[in-house]
Short mmCIF file of C-alpha atoms in Angstrom, two decimals:
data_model
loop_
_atom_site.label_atom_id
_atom_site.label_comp_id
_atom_site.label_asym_id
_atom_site.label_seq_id
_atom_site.Cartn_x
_atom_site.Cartn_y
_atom_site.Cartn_z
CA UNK A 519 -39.08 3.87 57.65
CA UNK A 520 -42.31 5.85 56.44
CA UNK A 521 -42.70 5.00 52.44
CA UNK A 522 -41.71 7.43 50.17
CA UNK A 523 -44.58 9.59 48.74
CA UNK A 524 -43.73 8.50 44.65
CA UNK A 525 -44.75 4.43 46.21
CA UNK A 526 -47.80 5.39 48.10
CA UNK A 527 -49.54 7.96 45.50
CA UNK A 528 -49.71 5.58 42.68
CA UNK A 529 -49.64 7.75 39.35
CA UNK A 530 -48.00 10.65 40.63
CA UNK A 531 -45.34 9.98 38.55
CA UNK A 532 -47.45 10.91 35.44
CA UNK A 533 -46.96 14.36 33.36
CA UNK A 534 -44.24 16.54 33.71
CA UNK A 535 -43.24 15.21 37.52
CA UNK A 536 -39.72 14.46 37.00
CA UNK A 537 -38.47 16.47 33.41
CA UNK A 538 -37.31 20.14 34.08
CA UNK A 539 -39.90 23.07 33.35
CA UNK A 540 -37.43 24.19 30.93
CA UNK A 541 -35.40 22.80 27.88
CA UNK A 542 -33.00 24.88 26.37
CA UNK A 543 -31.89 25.25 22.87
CA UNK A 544 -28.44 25.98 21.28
CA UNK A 545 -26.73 25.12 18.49
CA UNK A 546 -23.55 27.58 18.15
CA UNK A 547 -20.55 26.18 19.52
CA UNK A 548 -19.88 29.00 22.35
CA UNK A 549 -23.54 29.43 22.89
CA UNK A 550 -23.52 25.27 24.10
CA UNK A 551 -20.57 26.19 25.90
CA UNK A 552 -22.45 28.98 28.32
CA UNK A 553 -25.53 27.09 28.21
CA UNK A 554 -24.11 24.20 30.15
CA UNK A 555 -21.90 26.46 31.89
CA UNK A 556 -25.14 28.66 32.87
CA UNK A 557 -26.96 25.08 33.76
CA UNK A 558 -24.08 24.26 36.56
CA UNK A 559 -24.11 27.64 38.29
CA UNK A 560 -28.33 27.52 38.33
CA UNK A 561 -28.35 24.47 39.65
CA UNK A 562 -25.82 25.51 42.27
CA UNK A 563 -28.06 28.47 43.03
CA UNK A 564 -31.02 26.41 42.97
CA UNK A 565 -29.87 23.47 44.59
CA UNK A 566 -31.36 21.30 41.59
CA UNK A 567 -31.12 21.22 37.97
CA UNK A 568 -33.99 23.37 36.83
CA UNK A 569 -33.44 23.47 33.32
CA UNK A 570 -32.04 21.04 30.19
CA UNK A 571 -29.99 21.66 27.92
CA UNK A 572 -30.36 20.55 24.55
CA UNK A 573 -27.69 20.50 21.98
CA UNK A 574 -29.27 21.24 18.45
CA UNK A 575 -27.55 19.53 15.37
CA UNK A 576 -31.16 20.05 13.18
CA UNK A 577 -30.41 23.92 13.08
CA UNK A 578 -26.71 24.05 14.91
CA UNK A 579 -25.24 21.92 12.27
CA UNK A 580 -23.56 23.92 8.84
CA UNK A 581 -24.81 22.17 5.99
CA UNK A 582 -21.88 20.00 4.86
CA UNK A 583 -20.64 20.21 7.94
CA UNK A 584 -23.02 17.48 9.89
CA UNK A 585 -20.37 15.08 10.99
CA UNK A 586 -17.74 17.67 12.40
CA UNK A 587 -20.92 19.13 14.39
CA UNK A 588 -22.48 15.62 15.62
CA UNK A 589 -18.75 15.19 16.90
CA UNK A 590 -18.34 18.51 18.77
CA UNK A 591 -21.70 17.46 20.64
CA UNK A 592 -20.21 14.29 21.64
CA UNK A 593 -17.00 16.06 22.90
CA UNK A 594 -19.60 18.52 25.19
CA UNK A 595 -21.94 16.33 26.70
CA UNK A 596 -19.20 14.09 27.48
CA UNK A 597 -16.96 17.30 29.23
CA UNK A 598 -20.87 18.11 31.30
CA UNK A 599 -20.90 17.62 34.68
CA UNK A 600 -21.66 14.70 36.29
CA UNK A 601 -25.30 16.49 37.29
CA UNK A 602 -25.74 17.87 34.08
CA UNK A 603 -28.90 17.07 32.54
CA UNK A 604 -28.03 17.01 28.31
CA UNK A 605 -30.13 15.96 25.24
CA UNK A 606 -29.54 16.32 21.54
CA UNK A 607 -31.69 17.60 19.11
CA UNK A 608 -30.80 15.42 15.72
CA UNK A 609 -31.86 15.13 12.33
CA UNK A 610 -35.17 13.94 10.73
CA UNK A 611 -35.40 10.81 10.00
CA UNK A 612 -35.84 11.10 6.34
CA UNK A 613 -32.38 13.36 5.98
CA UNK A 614 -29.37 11.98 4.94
CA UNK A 615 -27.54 12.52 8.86
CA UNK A 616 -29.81 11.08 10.88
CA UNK A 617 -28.22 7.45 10.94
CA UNK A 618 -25.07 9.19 11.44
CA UNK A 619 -26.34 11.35 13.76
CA UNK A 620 -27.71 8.81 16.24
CA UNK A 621 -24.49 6.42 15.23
CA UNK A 622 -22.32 9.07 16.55
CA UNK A 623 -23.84 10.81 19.08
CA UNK A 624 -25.93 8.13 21.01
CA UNK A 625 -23.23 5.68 20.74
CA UNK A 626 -20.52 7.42 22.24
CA UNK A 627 -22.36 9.36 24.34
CA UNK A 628 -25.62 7.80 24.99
CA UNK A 629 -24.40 7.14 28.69
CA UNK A 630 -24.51 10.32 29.07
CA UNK A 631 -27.18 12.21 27.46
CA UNK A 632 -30.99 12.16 29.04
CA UNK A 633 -32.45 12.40 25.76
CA UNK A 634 -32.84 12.73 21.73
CA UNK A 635 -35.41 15.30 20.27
CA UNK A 636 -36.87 13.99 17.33
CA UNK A 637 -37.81 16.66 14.97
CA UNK A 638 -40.15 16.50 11.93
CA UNK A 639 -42.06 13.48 13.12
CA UNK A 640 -45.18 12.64 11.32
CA UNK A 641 -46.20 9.20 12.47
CA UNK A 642 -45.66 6.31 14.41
CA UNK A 643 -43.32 4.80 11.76
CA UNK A 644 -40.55 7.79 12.77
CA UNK A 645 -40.79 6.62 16.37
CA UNK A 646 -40.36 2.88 15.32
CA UNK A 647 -37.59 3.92 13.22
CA UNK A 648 -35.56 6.36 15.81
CA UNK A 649 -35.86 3.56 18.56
CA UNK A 650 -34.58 0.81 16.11
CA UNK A 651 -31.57 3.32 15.26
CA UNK A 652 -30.64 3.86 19.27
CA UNK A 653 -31.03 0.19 19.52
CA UNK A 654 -28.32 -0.72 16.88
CA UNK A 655 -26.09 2.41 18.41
CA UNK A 656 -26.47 0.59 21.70
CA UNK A 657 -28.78 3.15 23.36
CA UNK A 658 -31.60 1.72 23.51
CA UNK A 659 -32.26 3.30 26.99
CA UNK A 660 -32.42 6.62 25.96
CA UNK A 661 -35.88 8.42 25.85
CA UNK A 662 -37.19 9.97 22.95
CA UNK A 663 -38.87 13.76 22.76
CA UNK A 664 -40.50 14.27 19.30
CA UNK A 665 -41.53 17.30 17.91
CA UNK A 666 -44.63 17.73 16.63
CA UNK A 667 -44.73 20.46 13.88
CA UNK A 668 -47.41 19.51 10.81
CA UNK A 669 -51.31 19.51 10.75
CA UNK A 670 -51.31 15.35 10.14
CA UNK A 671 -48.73 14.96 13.10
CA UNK A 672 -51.24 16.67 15.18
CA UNK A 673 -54.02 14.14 13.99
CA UNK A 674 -51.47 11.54 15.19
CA UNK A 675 -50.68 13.03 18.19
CA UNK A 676 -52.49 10.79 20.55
CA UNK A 677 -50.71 7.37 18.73
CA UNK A 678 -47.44 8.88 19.01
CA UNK A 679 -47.83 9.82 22.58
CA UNK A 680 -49.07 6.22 23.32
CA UNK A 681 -45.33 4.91 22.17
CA UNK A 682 -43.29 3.39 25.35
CA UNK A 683 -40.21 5.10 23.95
CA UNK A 684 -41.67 8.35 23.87
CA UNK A 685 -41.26 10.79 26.95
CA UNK A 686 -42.73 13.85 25.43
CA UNK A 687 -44.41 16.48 22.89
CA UNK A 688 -43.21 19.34 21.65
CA UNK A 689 -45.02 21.82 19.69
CA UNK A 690 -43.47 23.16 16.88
CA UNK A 691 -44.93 26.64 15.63
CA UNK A 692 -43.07 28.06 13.51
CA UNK A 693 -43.37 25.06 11.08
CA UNK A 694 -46.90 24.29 11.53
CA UNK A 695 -47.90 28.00 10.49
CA UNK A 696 -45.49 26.93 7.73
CA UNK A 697 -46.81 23.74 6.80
CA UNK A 698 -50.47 25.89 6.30
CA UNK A 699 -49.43 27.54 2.99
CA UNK A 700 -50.54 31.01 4.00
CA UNK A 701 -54.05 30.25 5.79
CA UNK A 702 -52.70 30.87 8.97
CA UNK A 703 -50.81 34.69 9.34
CA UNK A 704 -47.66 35.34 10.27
CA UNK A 705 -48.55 36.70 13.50
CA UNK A 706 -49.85 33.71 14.90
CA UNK A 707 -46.16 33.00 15.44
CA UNK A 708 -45.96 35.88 17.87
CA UNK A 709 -46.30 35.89 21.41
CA UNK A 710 -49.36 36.91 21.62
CA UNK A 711 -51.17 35.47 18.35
CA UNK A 712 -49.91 32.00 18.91
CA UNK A 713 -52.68 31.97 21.90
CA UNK A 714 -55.81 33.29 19.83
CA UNK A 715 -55.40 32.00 15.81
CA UNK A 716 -57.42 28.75 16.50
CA UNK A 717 -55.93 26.46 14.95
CA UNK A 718 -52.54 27.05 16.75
CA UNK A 719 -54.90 26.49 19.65
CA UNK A 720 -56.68 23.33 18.61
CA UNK A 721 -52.66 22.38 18.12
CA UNK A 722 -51.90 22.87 21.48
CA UNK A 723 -54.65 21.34 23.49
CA UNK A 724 -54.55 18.30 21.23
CA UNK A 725 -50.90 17.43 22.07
CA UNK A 726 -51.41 18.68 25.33
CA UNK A 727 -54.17 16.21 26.15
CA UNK A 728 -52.56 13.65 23.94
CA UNK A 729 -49.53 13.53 26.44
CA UNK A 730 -51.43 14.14 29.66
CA UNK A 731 -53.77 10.55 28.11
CA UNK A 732 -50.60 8.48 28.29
CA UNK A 733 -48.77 10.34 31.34
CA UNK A 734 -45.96 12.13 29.16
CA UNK A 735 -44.82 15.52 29.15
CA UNK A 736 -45.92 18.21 26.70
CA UNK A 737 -43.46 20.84 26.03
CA UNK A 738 -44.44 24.33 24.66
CA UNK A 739 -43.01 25.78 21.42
CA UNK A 740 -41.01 28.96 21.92
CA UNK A 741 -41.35 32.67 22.14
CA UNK A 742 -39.00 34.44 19.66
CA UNK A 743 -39.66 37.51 21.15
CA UNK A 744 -36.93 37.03 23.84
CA UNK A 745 -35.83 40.41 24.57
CA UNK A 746 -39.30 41.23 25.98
CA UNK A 747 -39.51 39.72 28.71
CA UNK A 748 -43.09 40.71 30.01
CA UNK A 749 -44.02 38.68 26.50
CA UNK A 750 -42.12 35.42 27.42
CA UNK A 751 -43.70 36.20 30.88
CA UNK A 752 -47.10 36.20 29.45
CA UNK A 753 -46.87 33.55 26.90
CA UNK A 754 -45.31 31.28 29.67
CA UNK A 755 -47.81 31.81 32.46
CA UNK A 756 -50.90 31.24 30.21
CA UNK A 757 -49.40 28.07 28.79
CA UNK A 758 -48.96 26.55 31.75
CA UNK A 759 -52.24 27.64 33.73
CA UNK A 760 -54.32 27.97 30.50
CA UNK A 761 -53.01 25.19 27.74
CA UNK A 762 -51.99 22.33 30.29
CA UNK A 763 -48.20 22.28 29.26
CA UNK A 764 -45.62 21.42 32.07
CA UNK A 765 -42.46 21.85 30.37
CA UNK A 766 -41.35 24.65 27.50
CA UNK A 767 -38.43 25.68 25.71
CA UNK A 768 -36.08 28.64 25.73
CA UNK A 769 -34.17 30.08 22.62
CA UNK A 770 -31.96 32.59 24.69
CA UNK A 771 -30.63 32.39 28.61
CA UNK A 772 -33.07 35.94 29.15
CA UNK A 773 -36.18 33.30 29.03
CA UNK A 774 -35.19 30.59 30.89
CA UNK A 775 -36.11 32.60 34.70
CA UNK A 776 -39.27 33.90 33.00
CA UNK A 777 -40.08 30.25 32.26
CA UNK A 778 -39.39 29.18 35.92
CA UNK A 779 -41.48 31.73 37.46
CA UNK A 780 -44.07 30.85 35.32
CA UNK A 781 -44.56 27.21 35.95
CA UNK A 782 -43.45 27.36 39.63
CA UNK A 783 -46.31 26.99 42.08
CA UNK A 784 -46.86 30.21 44.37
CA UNK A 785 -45.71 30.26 47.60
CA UNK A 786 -48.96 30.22 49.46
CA UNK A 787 -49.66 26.76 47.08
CA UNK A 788 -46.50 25.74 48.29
CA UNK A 789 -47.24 25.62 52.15
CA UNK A 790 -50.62 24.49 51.62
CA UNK A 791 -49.41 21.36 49.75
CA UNK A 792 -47.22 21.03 51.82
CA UNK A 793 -48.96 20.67 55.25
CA UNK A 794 -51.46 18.80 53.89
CA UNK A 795 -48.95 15.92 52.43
CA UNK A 796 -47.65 16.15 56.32
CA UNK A 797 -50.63 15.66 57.73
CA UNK A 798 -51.44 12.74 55.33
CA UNK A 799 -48.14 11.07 56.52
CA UNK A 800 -49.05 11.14 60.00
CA UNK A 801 -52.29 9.64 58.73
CA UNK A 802 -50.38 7.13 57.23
CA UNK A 803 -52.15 8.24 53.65
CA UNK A 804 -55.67 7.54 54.82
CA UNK A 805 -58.22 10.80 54.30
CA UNK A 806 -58.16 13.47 56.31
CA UNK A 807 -60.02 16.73 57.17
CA UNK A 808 -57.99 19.87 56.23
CA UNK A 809 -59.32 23.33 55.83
CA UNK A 810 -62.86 21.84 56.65
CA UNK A 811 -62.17 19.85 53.51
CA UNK A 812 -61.77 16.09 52.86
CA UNK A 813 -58.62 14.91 51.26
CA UNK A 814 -57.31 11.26 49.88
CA UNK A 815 -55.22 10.04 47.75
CA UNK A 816 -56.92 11.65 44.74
CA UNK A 817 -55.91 14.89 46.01
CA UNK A 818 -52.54 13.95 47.92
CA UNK A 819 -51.22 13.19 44.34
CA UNK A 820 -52.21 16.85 43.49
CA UNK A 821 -50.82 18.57 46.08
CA UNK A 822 -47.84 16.35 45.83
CA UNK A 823 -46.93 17.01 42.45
CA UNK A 824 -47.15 20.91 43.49
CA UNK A 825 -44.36 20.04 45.61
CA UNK A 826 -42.22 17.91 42.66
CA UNK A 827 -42.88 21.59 40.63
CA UNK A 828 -41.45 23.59 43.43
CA UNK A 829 -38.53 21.27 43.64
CA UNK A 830 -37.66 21.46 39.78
CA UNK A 831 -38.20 25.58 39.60
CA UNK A 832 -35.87 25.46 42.60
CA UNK A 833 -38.75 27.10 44.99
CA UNK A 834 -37.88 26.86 48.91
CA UNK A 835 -39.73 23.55 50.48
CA UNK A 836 -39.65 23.36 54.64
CA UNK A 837 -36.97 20.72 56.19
CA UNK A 838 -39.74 17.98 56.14
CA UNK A 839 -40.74 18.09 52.50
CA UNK A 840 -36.94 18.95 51.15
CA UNK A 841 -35.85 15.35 52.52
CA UNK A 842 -37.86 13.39 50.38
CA UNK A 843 -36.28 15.13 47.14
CA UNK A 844 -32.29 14.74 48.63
CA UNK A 845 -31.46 11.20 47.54
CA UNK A 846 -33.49 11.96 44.30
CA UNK A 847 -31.33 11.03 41.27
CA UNK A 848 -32.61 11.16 37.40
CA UNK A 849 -32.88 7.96 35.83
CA UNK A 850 -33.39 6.60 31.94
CA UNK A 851 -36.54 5.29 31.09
CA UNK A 852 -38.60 4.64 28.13
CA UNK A 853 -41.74 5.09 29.02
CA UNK A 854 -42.05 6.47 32.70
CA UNK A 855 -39.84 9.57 32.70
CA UNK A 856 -39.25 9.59 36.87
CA UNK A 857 -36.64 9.43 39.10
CA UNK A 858 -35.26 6.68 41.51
CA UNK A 859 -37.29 6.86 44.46
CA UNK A 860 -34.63 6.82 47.61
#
């Protein structure tokens, strides 16, 4: 039996090759409801989960009402399907739930869940402290995805990327523009001035390189324009082609096939990665000439994560290259967000 592709191309495992392209956001109780209703029938149209769904407690939960909501999150992820890919969205750190939260939630239904988001973090100390929390809720398996969302968490972002636990970045706009007292305008929260105010963009790239340094995923903040969808459209495709994030989230079920379409490789990149990682099997991985063009490993891991994109935007792949991704089944991990290899 011919290796698998994930054992030969060491490091193509890295990045956003094994998390969804999209991570979706409610808080409501019927809005959580049709989001992981919505996630079963897309990923029975798709023929793989190609989103997340993340329940929010930071926003979703009444104030006063923390412990009744933490509880109606454990009741969902625990009715999801078996295939259901769920995360929670829990307090800060500093506020008074947070112990509660991750006592609650991650205990009874850490078996279940594929991750917490983190919000507010500032340092490294917030990481230490979330992991030390799962650990005495006895889920210390699950992941953590912070949320990046203040000027000195950006200075930081590199350490906190570098943390085992932590299996990505997200940006958080809407509270950075915040945290800026007025220097930055309001419209840099829009869809279109969040790519041109430059510090929003210096905000970007650095967590953006910050997760692609330690091989972790960087997730882009949303669009709150989600009625327009030639906006989401827009916003989408130039973070992922232009700003180097592999993963974003979605506010409302209208941007979550915007988001797909965005960070799904074209066909024609599909069939060219895709002959050339069959022709580097039948090389048995050595290089090749393609296209009057050398190719090795440095590129096979390329052209092979193309083909790990296409298979989590639920894009076609030929017979030959749709094998290798039907044993696939998610796994927990700290540090290396991947899948079992089969």
């Amino acid at each position: 039996m011919r290796p698998h592709p994930r054992q030969v191309l060491l490091g193509a495992q890295a990045g956003s090759g094994f998390l969804p392209v999209c991570d979706h956001y409610s808080g409501v109780e019927a809005r959580m409801r049709k989001s992981l209703q919505l996630q079963a029938e897309m990923t029975e149209e798709f023929g793989a989960c190609v989103f997340d769904v993340t329940l929010d407690c930071e926003d979703g939960a009444p104030v006063g009402g923390e412990p009744e909501h933490a509880a109606l999150v454990v009741a969902l992820a625990l009715a999801a399907a078996d295939n259901a890919r769920v995360g929670v969205r829990v307090h800060p750190v500093d506020h008074p739930s947070f112990e509660a939260d991750i006592a609650t939630i991650a205990g009874q239904a850490g078996h279940r869940l594929t991750h917490i988001m983190l919000p507010k973090v500032e340092s490294v100390r917030d990481v230490i402290q979330a992991e030390k929390a799962l650990q005495r809720a006895s889920a210390g398996h699950l992941p953590l995805q912070v949320l990046i969302e203040s000027p000195a968490a950006v200075h930081r972002a590199f350490e906190i990327a570098a943390q085992p636990r932590v299996q990505s970045l997200s940006f958080g706009l809407m509270d950075f523009v915040s945290a800026h007292g007025g220097a930055i305008p309001s419209d840099a929260m829009g869809a279109k001035g969040q790519f041109v105010h430059p510090l929003v963009v210096r905000a970007k790239l650095e967590i953006a390189s910050a997760c692609h340094a330690h091989g972790k995923v960087p997730s882009h903040c949303v669009v709150t324009e989600f009625n327009d969808t030639a906006a989401m459209q827009a916003a989408a495709t130039r973070a992922a082609r232009e700003f180097g994030f592999t993963r974003m989230w979605s506010i409302h079920p209208n941007q979550i096939r915007p988001i797909l379409a965005a960070f799904a490789p074209a066909e024609a990149e599909i069939e060219a990665a895709s002959s050339i990682i069959a022709a580097a099997v039948e090389a048995n991985w050595a290089p090749i000439s393609f296209g009057a063009q050398l190719h090795d490993r440095a590129s096979y891991r390329y052209f092979w994560q193309v083909l790990e994109r296409a298979h989590q935007t639920g894009r076609a792949l030929p017979p030959e290259m749709q094998s290798y991704f039907q044993a696939v089944r998610p796994v927990s991990s700290p540090s290396t967000p991947t899948t079992s290899i089969p």
